[in-house]
Coordinates of C-alpha atoms in Angstrom, one line a residue:
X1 CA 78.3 -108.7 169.2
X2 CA 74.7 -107.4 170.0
X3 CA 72.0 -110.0 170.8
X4 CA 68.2 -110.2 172.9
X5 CA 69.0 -111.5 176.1
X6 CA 66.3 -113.0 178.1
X7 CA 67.4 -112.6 181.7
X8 CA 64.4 -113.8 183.9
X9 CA 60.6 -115.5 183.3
X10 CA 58.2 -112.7 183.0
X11 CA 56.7 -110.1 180.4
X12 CA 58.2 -108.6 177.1
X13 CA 60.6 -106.3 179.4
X14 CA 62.7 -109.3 180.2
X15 CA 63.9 -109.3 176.8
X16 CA 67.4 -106.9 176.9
X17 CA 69.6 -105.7 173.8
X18 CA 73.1 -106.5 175.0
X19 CA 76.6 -106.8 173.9
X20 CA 77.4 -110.3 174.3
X21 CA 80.7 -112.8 173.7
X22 CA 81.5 -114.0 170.0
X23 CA 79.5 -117.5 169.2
X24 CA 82.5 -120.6 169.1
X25 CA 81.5 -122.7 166.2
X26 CA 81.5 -126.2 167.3
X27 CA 82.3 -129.6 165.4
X28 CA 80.5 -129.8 161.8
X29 CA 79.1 -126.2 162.9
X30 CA 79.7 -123.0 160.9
X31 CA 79.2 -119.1 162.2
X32 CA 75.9 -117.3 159.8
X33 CA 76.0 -114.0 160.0
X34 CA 72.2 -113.5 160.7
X35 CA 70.5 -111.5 158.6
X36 CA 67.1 -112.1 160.4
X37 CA 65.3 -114.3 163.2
X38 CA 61.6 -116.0 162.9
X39 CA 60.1 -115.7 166.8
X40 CA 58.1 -118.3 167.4
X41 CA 55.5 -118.8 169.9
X42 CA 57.7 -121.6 171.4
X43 CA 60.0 -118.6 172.6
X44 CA 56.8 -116.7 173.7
X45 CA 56.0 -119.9 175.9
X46 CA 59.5 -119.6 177.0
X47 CA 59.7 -116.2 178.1
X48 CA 56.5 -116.6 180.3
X49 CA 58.1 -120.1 181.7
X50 CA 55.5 -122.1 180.1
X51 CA 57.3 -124.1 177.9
X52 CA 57.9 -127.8 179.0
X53 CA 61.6 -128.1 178.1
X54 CA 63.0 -124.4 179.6
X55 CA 66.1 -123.3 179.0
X56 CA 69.0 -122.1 181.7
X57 CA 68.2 -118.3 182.1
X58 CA 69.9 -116.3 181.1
X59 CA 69.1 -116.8 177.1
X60 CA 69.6 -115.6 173.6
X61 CA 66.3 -117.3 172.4
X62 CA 65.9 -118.0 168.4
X63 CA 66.0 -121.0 166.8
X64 CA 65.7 -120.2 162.7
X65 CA 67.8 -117.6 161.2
X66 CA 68.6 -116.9 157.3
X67 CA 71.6 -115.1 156.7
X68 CA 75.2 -115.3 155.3
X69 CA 77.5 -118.0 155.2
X70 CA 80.7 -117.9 153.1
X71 CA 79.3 -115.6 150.5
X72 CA 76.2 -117.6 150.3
X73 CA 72.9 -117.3 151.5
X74 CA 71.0 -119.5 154.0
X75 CA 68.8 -120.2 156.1
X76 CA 67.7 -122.8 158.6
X77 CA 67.5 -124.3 162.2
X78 CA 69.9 -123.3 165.8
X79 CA 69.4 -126.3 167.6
X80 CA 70.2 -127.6 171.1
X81 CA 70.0 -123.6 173.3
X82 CA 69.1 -121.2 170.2
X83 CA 70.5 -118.1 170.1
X84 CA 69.0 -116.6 166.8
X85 CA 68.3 -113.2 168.2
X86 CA 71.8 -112.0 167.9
X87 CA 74.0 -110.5 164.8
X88 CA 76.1 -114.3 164.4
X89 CA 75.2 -117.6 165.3
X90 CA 76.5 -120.8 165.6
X91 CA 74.5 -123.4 163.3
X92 CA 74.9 -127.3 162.9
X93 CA 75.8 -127.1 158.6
X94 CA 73.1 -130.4 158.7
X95 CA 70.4 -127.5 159.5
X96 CA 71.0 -125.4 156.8
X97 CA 69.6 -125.1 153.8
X98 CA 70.2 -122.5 150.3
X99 CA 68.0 -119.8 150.3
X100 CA 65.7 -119.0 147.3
X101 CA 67.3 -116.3 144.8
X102 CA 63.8 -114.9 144.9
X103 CA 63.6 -114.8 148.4
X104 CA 64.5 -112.1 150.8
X105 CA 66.1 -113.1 154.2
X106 CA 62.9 -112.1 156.5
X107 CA 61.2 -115.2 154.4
X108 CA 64.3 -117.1 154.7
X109 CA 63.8 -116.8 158.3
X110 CA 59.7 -117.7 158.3
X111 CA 60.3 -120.6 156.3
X112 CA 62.0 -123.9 158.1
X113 CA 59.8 -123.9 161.4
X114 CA 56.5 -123.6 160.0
X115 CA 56.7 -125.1 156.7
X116 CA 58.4 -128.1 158.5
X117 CA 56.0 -128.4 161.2
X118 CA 52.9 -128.4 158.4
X119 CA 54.7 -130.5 155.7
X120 CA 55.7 -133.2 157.8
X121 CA 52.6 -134.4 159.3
X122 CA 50.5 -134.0 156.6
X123 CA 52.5 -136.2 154.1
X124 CA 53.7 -138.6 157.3
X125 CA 50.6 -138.9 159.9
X126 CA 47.7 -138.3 157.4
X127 CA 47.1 -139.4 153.8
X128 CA 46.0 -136.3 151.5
X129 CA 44.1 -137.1 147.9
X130 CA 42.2 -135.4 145.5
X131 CA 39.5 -133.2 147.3
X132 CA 40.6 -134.5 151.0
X133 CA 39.0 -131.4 153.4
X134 CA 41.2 -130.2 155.8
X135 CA 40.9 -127.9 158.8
X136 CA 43.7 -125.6 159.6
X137 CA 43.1 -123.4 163.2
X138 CA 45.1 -120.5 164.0
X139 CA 45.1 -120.1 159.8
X140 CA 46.7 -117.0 159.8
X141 CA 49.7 -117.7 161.8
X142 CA 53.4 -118.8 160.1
X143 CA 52.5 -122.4 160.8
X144 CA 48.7 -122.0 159.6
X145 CA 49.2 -120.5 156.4
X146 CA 52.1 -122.6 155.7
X147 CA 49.7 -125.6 156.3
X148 CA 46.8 -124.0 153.9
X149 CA 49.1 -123.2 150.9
X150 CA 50.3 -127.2 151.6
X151 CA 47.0 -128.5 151.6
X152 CA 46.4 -126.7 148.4
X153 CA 49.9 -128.4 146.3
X154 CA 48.5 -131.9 147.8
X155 CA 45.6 -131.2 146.0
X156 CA 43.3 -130.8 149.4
X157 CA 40.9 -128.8 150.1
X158 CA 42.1 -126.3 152.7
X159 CA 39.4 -125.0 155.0
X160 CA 40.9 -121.9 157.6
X161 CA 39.8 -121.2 161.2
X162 CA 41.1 -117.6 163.0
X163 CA 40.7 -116.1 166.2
X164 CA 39.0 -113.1 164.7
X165 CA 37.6 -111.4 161.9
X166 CA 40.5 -109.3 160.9
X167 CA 42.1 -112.5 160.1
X168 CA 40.2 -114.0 157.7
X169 CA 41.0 -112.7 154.8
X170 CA 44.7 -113.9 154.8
X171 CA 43.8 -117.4 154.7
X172 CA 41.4 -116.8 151.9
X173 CA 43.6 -115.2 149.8
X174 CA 46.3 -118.6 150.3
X175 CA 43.3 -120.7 148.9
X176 CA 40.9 -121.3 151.9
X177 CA 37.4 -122.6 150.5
X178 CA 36.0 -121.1 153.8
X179 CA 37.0 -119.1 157.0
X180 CA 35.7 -118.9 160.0
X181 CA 36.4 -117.5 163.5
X182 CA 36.0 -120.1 166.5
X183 CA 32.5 -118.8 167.5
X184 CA 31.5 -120.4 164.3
X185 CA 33.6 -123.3 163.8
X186 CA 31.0 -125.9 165.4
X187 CA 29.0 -124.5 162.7
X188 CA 31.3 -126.1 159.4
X189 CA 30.9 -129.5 157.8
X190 CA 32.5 -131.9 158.6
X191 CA 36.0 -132.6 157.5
X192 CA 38.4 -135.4 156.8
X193 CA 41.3 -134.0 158.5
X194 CA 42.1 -131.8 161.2
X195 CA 45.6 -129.9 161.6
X196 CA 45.3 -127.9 165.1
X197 CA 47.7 -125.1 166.1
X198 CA 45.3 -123.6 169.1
X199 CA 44.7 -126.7 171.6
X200 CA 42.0 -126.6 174.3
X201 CA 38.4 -126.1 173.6
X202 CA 38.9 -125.1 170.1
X203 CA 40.9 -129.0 169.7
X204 CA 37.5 -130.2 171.3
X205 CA 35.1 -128.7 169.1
X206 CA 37.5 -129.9 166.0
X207 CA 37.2 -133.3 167.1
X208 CA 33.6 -132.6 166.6
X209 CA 33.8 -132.6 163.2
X210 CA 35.5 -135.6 162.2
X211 CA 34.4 -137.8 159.7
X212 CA 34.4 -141.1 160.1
X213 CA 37.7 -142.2 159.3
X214 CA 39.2 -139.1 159.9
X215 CA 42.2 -138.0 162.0
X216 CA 43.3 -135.0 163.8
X217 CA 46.9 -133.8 164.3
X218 CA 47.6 -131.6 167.9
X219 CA 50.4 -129.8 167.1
X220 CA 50.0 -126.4 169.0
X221 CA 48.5 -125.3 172.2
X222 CA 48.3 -121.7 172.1
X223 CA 44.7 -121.6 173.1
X224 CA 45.6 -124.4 176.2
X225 CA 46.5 -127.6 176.8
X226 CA 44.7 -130.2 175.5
X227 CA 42.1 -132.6 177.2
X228 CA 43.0 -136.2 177.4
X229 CA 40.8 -138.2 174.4
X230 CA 39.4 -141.4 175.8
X231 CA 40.1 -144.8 173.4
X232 CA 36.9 -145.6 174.1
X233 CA 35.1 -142.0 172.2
X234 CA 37.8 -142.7 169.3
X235 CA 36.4 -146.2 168.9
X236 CA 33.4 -145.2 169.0
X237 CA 33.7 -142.3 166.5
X238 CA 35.9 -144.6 164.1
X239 CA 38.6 -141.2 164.1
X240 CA 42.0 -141.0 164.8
X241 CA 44.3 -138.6 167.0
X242 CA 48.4 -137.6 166.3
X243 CA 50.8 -135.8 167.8
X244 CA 53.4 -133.7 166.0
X245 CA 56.4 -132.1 167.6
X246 CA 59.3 -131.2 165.4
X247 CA 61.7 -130.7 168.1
X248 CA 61.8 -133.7 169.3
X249 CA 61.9 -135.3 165.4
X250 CA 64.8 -133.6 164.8
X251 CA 67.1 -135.6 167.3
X252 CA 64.6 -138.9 166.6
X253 CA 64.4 -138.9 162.8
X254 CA 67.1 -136.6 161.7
X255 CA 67.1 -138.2 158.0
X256 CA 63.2 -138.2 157.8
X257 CA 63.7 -134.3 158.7
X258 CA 66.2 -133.2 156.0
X259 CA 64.2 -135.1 153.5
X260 CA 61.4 -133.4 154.2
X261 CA 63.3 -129.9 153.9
X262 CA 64.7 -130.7 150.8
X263 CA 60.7 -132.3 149.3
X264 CA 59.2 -128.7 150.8
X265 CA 62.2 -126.2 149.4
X266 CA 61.7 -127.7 146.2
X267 CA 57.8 -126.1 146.5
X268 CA 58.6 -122.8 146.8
X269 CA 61.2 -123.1 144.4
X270 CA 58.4 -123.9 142.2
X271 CA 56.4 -121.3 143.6
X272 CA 53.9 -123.6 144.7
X273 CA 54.5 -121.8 148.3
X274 CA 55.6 -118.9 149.8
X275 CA 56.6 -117.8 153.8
X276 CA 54.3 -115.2 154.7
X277 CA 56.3 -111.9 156.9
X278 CA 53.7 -109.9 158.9
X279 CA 56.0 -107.6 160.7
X280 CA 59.6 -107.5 160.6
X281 CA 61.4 -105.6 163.7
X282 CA 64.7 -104.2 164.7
X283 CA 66.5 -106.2 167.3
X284 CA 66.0 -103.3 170.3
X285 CA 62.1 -103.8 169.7
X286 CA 61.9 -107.7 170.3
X287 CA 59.7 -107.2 173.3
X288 CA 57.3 -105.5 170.9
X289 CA 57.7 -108.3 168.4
X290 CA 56.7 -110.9 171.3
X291 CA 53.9 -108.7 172.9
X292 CA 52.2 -108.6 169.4
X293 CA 52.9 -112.9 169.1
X294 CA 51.5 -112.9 172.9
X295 CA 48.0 -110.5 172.4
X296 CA 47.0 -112.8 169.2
X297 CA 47.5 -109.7 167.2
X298 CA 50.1 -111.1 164.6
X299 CA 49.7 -112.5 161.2
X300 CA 52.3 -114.8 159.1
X301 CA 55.9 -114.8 160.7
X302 CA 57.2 -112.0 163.0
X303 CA 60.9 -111.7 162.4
X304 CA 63.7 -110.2 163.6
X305 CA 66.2 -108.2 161.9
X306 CA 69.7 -107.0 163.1

């Protein structure tokens, strides 16, 4: 079987096409023949040995795959050490979930993370009603434009913030009221809720524009880690501050989780929302596929297709 291998911490070049042993499908697991692999920044942050859980190199790194599973179609989460960036997989049956007739199995593979990871806090941490204005950063990434086309079926107002203007456009064309690059994000009103994917000084200025009342969810640090908030400037600001991790939900609040997955599917069902594929790549090229994550040049999901 042919899968990425990550062998050592370091640039795109660590990650090797291999032939590698059969997966062994454990208790309540079942072997999907992967039909293609979301990357995620997570297994950017990996590769370069920033990410605060690291795996034992070395690696087959993926950890949402759609493909084929007894003649049907699925798609879903590889939990515990990954290993989506191969041609079979070993999945927990819990993680999976049917995939759209409609859909093709690149947006099978964009969909679990990122709609997940925008769904869940903003029905969980934050209340949403008629006109509530929310500010999504990094709003043309998988996660980003998951979150605006979300804020839209909540009836929010969705307002986008991108690293540059190439960007902006995508968002706007989910449903964005406005867009902006960081340079001008000090510049917008101010909001009710903010849904950050970018961390550091762009998490700072967001904070900034708060609403009384309002609350901000850190979900992301792409752009840095974020500074510590002082109780004291919250109190005084009359805002709130969450944290959202999915990861560590799934083993916490399993239920809560496929819940949610079952709530969101039933969206794009609907066609409410959609997964958004901005480059799809052969399994020899995932070094390009995580050097075009890495530079900030990617829009939607980059997947991976054996």
């Amino acid at each position: 079987m042919r899968a990425v291998v990550l062998r050592a911490v370091g640039g795109p070049e660590q990650l090797v096409l291999e032939d590698v042993p059969e997966p062994e499908a454990g208790e309540k697991q079942a072997l999907v023949d992967v039909r293609a692999c979301g990357i995620n920044f997570a297994d950017v942050l990996v590769r370069l040995g920033r990410y605060p859980q690291m795996p034992e190199l070395p690696a087959v790194l993926g950890s949402e795959i759609a493909g084929q599973l007894e003649g049907n179609r699925v798609m879903g989460f590889v939990r515990g050490e990954g290993g989506g960036y191969a041609e079979r997989v070993a999945a927990d049956r819990r993680w999976l979930l049917p995939l759209p007739p409609q859909a093709t199995f690149a947006e099978g593979a964009a969909f679990p993370m990122a709609f997940l990871t925008a769904w869940i806090p903003l029905t969980e941490l934050v209340r949403l009603t008629f006109g509530t204005r929310v500010l999504v950063t990094a709003a043309a990434g998988a996660v980003g434009t998951a979150a605006i086309q979300l804020v839209r079926a909540l009836n929010g107002t969705p307002v986008a913030a991108v690293g540059s203007a190439e960007k902006l456009d995508l968002p706007r064309a989910l449903g964005a009221v406005e867009a902006v690059t960081y340079e001008d994000l000090a510049d917008l009103d101010q909001v009710d809720v903010v849904f950050d994917l970018v961390g550091g000084d762009v998490f700072r200025t967001s904070l900034g524009l708060l609403r009384p009342l309002g609350s901000a969810i850190a979900v992301g640090y792409a752009g840095g880690l974020w500074e510590d908030v002082s109780p004291t400037w919250l109190v005084g600001r009359n805002i709130g501050v969450h944290g959202f991790y999915l990861g560590r939900l799934l083993g916490r609040r399993p239920d809560l989780v496929e819940q949610a997955g079952r709530d969101v599917l039933r969206l794009w069902e609907g066609g409410a929302v959609r997964p958004i594929v901005g480059a799809e790549y052969p399994l020899e090229q995932a070094g390009a596929a995580h050097r075009l994550i890495e530079e900030r040049q990617s829009t939607g999901k980059v997947v991976l297709v054996p």
